[in-house]
Amino acid sequence: MKRFLISIAALAALGIAAMHAQADDAHHPKTGAQTIYTVKGEVVEVDKAAGKVKLKHEAVPELEWPAMTMFFSVAEKSQLDGLKMNDQVYFEFVRTNGGSPLITRIKTAN
Ligand SMILES: [Cu+2]
């Protein structure tokens, strides 16, 4: 049930992002779903109040991002439950219309 609720929250966030994208890109419409990037990383810091997690993540070739340490927002704060420093994780993120990454799924790899 919890997983289901997280999915709903993520879909809602995606829906909002998609609507904004549609409005902005009306003159050159895009087709297909929003790209989801799947990356491996390590938890450096969890800021549950802000709904953010700092991850030391591997490179993301599709975005030409090198490996780095940075904060990501999560779609739903409960996604941070149980995460702690040094956890190895796999996470999925999308980019909002403004380009900011937003984590839609995160799970421990170990
Ligand atoms: Cu980064």
Short mmCIF file of C-alpha atoms and ligand atoms in Angstrom, two decimals, residues 57 65 68 70, ligand 1:
data_model
loop_
_atom_site.label_atom_id
_atom_site.label_comp_id
_atom_site.label_asym_id
_atom_site.label_seq_id
_atom_site.Cartn_x
_atom_site.Cartn_y
_atom_site.Cartn_z
CA HIS A 57 26.14 9.42 -7.67
CA TRP A 65 26.78 14.44 -16.08
CA MET A 68 29.34 14.03 -8.37
CA MET A 70 24.61 16.75 -5.00
CU CU B 1 24.80 15.26 -9.99
#
